[in-house]
Amino acid sequence: MCDRVCLCFSEAPLSEEEVRGARGSVYVRYLNNDGRFAVSMMDACYYEYLCCFTAALPVTFPCTQLHMRYAVLNHVSPGSEWSNYVCCQGYIPACCCFAPGECCEAEYPRTCMCLEAWCFPGLAVSSTRFLVMDHYSLQPDPCDNRLIRANNCIQLLACVCEIAAHFDQNLRDLSQLIEVLADLVFLTTAGCMTAQVWHEMKFRTAPQVTATADTYSAVATTEATISAPLSVETIKR
């Protein structure tokens, strides 16, 4: 099934061109991981359909991401509650007035997480997923690469059409149509990604499965604190 979806997008791991520079070099650690998710993003909706639905519905999206981040933080560090929470978990560098770790997360973690989900929905979903990928040394499967590349492509197309519509009024309807399509693709991808992470936590808590990492920090460290994950693996919105 995966091979029939988004066939015009590559399923291959990132090439040397894609990992060039500071941002790309940070993402190399995921490419070299040897673990795999229990289910692909494409199949996650069948296993966790309720989670996928609530994560894909705009009304329930923020609450779903709030619960997911809390669940993942306490999955990788049991009993930590919100003590390890920072905006985007340190995967996104400081920019202008946005400085992860200095946004009153310690005092108001739930409020900050809600704002993160509202203002940076794609980064909120991706950051939660990166926590699980770091903890279990997971790499995206080929189908995941296709889905995320397809989402990023349609988001870029929507942006280009929106700009073009300001210069040519005849493109306004087309721009609005692509914008709606981009929203649907983003929400679908976010739903599948959230469901995949939720299923992975359930799978890993099964008695026969144990973590592969001996030590783990719930906040991105080393180079990840100063560089954002590569855009092809961060769903844009």
Tab-separated table of C-alpha atoms in Angstrom:
chain	number	residue	atom	x	y	z
A	1	MET	CA	0.000	0.000	0.000
A	2	CYS	CA	2.772	2.406	0.870
A	3	ASP	CA	4.302	2.018	-2.609
A	4	ARG	CA	1.045	3.215	-4.205
A	5	VAL	CA	0.910	6.426	-2.177
A	6	CYS	CA	2.756	9.611	-3.160
A	7	LEU	CA	4.652	7.730	-5.867
A	8	CYS	CA	6.083	10.946	-7.267
A	9	PHE	CA	8.042	11.485	-4.035
A	10	SER	CA	11.172	9.600	-3.105
A	11	GLU	CA	11.114	7.040	-0.325
A	12	ALA	CA	14.902	7.028	-0.061
A	13	PRO	CA	16.775	8.345	2.988
A	14	LEU	CA	18.138	11.866	2.777
A	15	SER	CA	20.855	12.367	0.208
A	16	GLU	CA	24.184	14.107	0.763
A	17	GLU	CA	22.712	17.278	-0.721
A	18	GLU	CA	19.819	17.225	1.744
A	19	VAL	CA	22.042	16.799	4.791
A	20	ARG	CA	24.508	19.508	3.798
A	21	GLY	CA	25.030	22.306	6.331
A	22	ALA	CA	24.395	22.659	10.060
A	23	ARG	CA	20.711	21.762	9.936
A	24	GLY	CA	21.326	18.666	7.852
A	25	SER	CA	24.239	17.439	9.940
A	26	VAL	CA	22.031	17.394	13.031
A	27	TYR	CA	19.517	15.141	11.305
A	28	VAL	CA	22.164	12.596	10.317
A	29	ARG	CA	21.740	10.943	13.732
A	30	TYR	CA	18.231	9.828	12.749
A	31	LEU	CA	19.427	8.424	9.429
A	32	ASN	CA	21.970	6.252	11.213
A	33	ASN	CA	19.497	4.840	13.723
A	34	ASP	CA	18.817	1.137	13.310
A	35	GLY	CA	15.416	0.952	14.995
A	36	ARG	CA	12.055	1.069	13.238
A	37	PHE	CA	8.588	2.153	14.330
A	38	ALA	CA	6.199	-0.692	15.084
A	39	VAL	CA	3.873	0.616	12.351
A	40	SER	CA	4.406	3.071	9.527
A	41	MET	CA	2.652	6.425	9.488
A	42	MET	CA	0.466	5.191	6.641
A	43	ASP	CA	-0.817	2.221	8.669
A	44	ALA	CA	-1.028	3.977	12.035
A	45	CYS	CA	-4.565	5.249	11.381
A	46	TYR	CA	-5.824	1.651	11.236
A	47	TYR	CA	-4.309	0.751	14.589
A	48	GLU	CA	-5.054	4.020	16.410
A	49	TYR	CA	-7.998	5.481	14.505
A	50	LEU	CA	-9.383	7.466	17.449
A	51	CYS	CA	-6.027	9.102	18.164
A	52	CYS	CA	-5.577	9.837	14.469
A	53	PHE	CA	-9.025	11.450	14.274
A	54	THR	CA	-8.585	13.704	17.298
A	55	ALA	CA	-5.131	14.794	16.118
A	56	ALA	CA	-6.439	15.581	12.631
A	57	LEU	CA	-9.465	17.556	13.832
A	58	PRO	CA	-8.606	21.270	14.278
A	59	VAL	CA	-10.925	21.639	17.281
A	60	THR	CA	-9.260	18.848	19.262
A	61	PHE	CA	-5.735	19.191	17.850
A	62	PRO	CA	-4.283	21.385	20.665
A	63	CYS	CA	-5.695	19.200	23.441
A	64	THR	CA	-4.433	16.074	21.706
A	65	GLN	CA	-0.917	17.483	21.407
A	66	LEU	CA	-0.999	18.620	25.034
A	67	HIS	CA	-1.847	15.085	26.140
A	68	MET	CA	0.665	13.524	23.732
A	69	ARG	CA	3.572	15.642	24.929
A	70	TYR	CA	2.753	14.867	28.564
A	71	ALA	CA	2.428	11.156	27.785
A	72	VAL	CA	5.728	11.016	25.897
A	73	LEU	CA	7.622	13.020	28.523
A	74	ASN	CA	6.458	10.620	31.215
A	75	HIS	CA	7.048	7.624	28.973
A	76	VAL	CA	10.740	8.432	28.518
A	77	SER	CA	11.124	9.791	32.078
A	78	PRO	CA	8.473	8.132	34.281
A	79	GLY	CA	7.102	10.351	37.018
A	80	SER	CA	8.663	13.523	35.629
A	81	GLU	CA	5.274	15.176	35.046
A	82	TRP	CA	6.029	18.479	33.232
A	83	SER	CA	9.475	19.070	34.748
A	84	ASN	CA	11.291	18.226	31.484
A	85	TYR	CA	9.081	20.320	29.240
A	86	VAL	CA	10.475	23.181	27.162
A	87	CYS	CA	9.007	24.659	23.998
A	88	CYS	CA	9.610	22.247	21.117
A	89	GLN	CA	11.807	20.264	23.544
A	90	GLY	CA	14.907	22.169	22.480
A	91	TYR	CA	14.844	20.934	18.885
A	92	ILE	CA	14.235	24.446	17.572
A	93	PRO	CA	16.854	27.161	18.138
A	94	ALA	CA	16.091	30.556	19.633
A	95	CYS	CA	14.739	33.072	17.151
A	96	CYS	CA	13.874	36.704	17.916
A	97	CYS	CA	11.632	36.665	20.992
A	98	PHE	CA	11.259	32.872	20.874
A	99	ALA	CA	13.793	31.220	23.169
A	100	PRO	CA	13.048	27.625	24.245
A	101	GLY	CA	13.650	27.220	27.960
A	102	GLU	CA	13.087	30.902	28.651
A	103	CYS	CA	9.365	31.149	27.893
A	104	CYS	CA	8.094	30.518	31.445
A	105	GLU	CA	7.771	26.801	30.730
A	106	ALA	CA	8.717	25.890	34.303
A	107	GLU	CA	5.930	28.038	35.769
A	108	TYR	CA	3.236	27.452	33.136
A	109	PRO	CA	4.067	24.281	31.185
A	110	ARG	CA	0.488	23.484	30.145
A	111	THR	CA	-0.155	27.014	28.944
A	112	CYS	CA	3.098	27.053	26.997
A	113	MET	CA	2.326	23.686	25.433
A	114	CYS	CA	-1.123	24.892	24.350
A	115	LEU	CA	0.447	27.972	22.773
A	116	GLU	CA	3.052	25.786	21.087
A	117	ALA	CA	0.318	23.620	19.572
A	118	TRP	CA	-1.668	26.665	18.418
A	119	CYS	CA	1.220	28.737	17.060
A	120	PHE	CA	3.569	25.998	15.821
A	121	PRO	CA	1.360	22.942	15.144
A	122	GLY	CA	3.817	21.190	12.846
A	123	LEU	CA	6.746	21.701	15.201
A	124	ALA	CA	4.651	20.529	18.153
A	125	VAL	CA	3.859	17.225	16.445
A	126	SER	CA	7.397	16.719	15.144
A	127	SER	CA	9.066	17.528	18.476
A	128	THR	CA	6.978	14.923	20.271
A	129	ARG	CA	7.895	12.384	17.613
A	130	PHE	CA	11.593	13.242	17.838
A	131	LEU	CA	11.511	12.473	21.572
A	132	VAL	CA	10.402	8.924	20.850
A	133	MET	CA	12.841	8.559	17.960
A	134	ASP	CA	15.735	9.657	20.166
A	135	HIS	CA	14.683	7.422	23.033
A	136	TYR	CA	14.436	4.239	20.958
A	137	SER	CA	16.965	5.108	18.217
A	138	LEU	CA	14.294	4.997	15.526
A	139	GLN	CA	14.556	6.044	11.910
A	140	PRO	CA	11.707	7.003	9.558
A	141	ASP	CA	10.584	4.239	7.242
A	142	PRO	CA	10.387	4.798	3.447
A	143	CYS	CA	6.646	5.472	3.564
A	144	ASP	CA	7.156	8.127	6.236
A	145	ASN	CA	9.701	9.871	4.017
A	146	ARG	CA	7.230	9.988	1.148
A	147	LEU	CA	4.352	11.308	3.233
A	148	ILE	CA	6.376	14.071	4.858
A	149	ARG	CA	7.979	15.117	1.577
A	150	ALA	CA	4.527	15.233	-0.047
A	151	ASN	CA	3.203	17.394	2.787
A	152	ASN	CA	6.146	19.785	2.605
A	153	CYS	CA	5.725	20.077	-1.162
A	154	ILE	CA	2.032	20.988	-1.005
A	155	GLN	CA	2.680	23.509	1.774
A	156	LEU	CA	5.346	25.188	-0.362
A	157	LEU	CA	3.019	25.186	-3.379
A	158	ALA	CA	0.273	26.830	-1.316
A	159	CYS	CA	2.693	29.525	-0.192
A	160	VAL	CA	3.828	30.246	-3.762
A	161	CYS	CA	0.245	30.435	-5.051
A	162	GLU	CA	-0.755	32.758	-2.210
A	163	ILE	CA	2.031	35.160	-3.158
A	164	ALA	CA	1.233	34.900	-6.876
A	165	ALA	CA	-2.449	35.669	-6.213
A	166	HIS	CA	-1.484	39.100	-4.924
A	167	PHE	CA	-0.124	39.966	-8.364
A	168	ASP	CA	-2.686	38.130	-10.502
A	169	GLN	CA	-6.294	38.170	-9.278
A	170	ASN	CA	-7.146	35.314	-11.642
A	171	LEU	CA	-5.115	33.017	-9.402
A	172	ARG	CA	-7.119	33.825	-6.272
A	173	ASP	CA	-9.539	30.905	-6.581
A	174	LEU	CA	-6.712	28.507	-7.376
A	175	SER	CA	-4.774	29.798	-4.393
A	176	GLN	CA	-7.712	29.237	-2.049
A	177	LEU	CA	-8.274	25.730	-3.418
A	178	ILE	CA	-4.640	24.763	-2.906
A	179	GLU	CA	-4.723	26.318	0.577
A	180	VAL	CA	-7.639	24.060	1.530
A	181	LEU	CA	-5.841	21.058	0.044
A	182	ALA	CA	-2.686	21.969	1.963
A	183	ASP	CA	-4.662	22.166	5.214
A	184	LEU	CA	-6.188	18.742	4.604
A	185	VAL	CA	-2.816	17.202	3.783
A	186	PHE	CA	-1.210	18.751	6.850
A	187	LEU	CA	-3.957	17.624	9.231
A	188	THR	CA	-3.940	14.127	7.749
A	189	THR	CA	-0.165	13.879	8.130
A	190	ALA	CA	-0.339	15.241	11.676
A	191	GLY	CA	-3.029	12.712	12.560
A	192	CYS	CA	-1.042	9.786	11.170
A	193	MET	CA	2.173	10.959	12.839
A	194	THR	CA	0.469	11.357	16.218
A	195	ALA	CA	-1.185	7.954	15.914
A	196	GLN	CA	2.166	6.384	15.045
A	197	VAL	CA	3.805	7.821	18.161
A	198	TRP	CA	0.878	6.780	20.363
A	199	HIS	CA	1.002	3.227	19.026
A	200	GLU	CA	4.771	3.106	19.513
A	201	MET	CA	4.400	3.984	23.189
A	202	LYS	CA	1.781	1.267	23.646
A	203	PHE	CA	3.980	-1.216	21.802
A	204	ARG	CA	7.066	-0.348	23.831
A	205	THR	CA	5.249	-0.690	27.151
A	206	ALA	CA	4.324	-4.274	26.330
A	207	PRO	CA	6.068	-6.725	28.726
A	208	GLN	CA	8.271	-8.262	26.025
A	209	VAL	CA	9.677	-4.943	24.802
A	210	THR	CA	12.330	-2.865	26.557
A	211	ALA	CA	14.020	0.414	25.681
A	212	THR	CA	17.204	0.250	23.629
A	213	ALA	CA	18.765	3.333	25.186
A	214	ASP	CA	20.485	3.216	28.563
A	215	THR	CA	20.368	6.954	29.147
A	216	TYR	CA	18.120	9.613	27.764
A	217	SER	CA	17.338	13.280	28.158
A	218	ALA	CA	13.837	14.556	27.434
A	219	VAL	CA	15.329	17.794	26.143
A	220	ALA	CA	17.385	17.885	22.967
A	221	THR	CA	21.100	18.189	23.703
A	222	THR	CA	24.387	18.742	21.855
A	223	GLU	CA	23.960	20.125	18.364
A	224	ALA	CA	20.179	19.812	18.351
A	225	THR	CA	19.842	22.717	20.734
A	226	ILE	CA	21.304	25.110	18.211
A	227	SER	CA	19.945	23.691	14.977
A	228	ALA	CA	16.450	22.804	13.845
A	229	PRO	CA	15.690	19.338	12.456
A	230	LEU	CA	15.832	19.243	8.658
A	231	SER	CA	12.696	20.593	7.071
A	232	VAL	CA	11.956	17.483	5.073
A	233	GLU	CA	11.232	15.663	8.295
A	234	THR	CA	9.373	18.489	9.978
A	235	ILE	CA	5.851	18.866	8.781
A	236	LYS	CA	5.342	22.478	7.868
A	237	ARG	CA	2.439	24.679	8.773
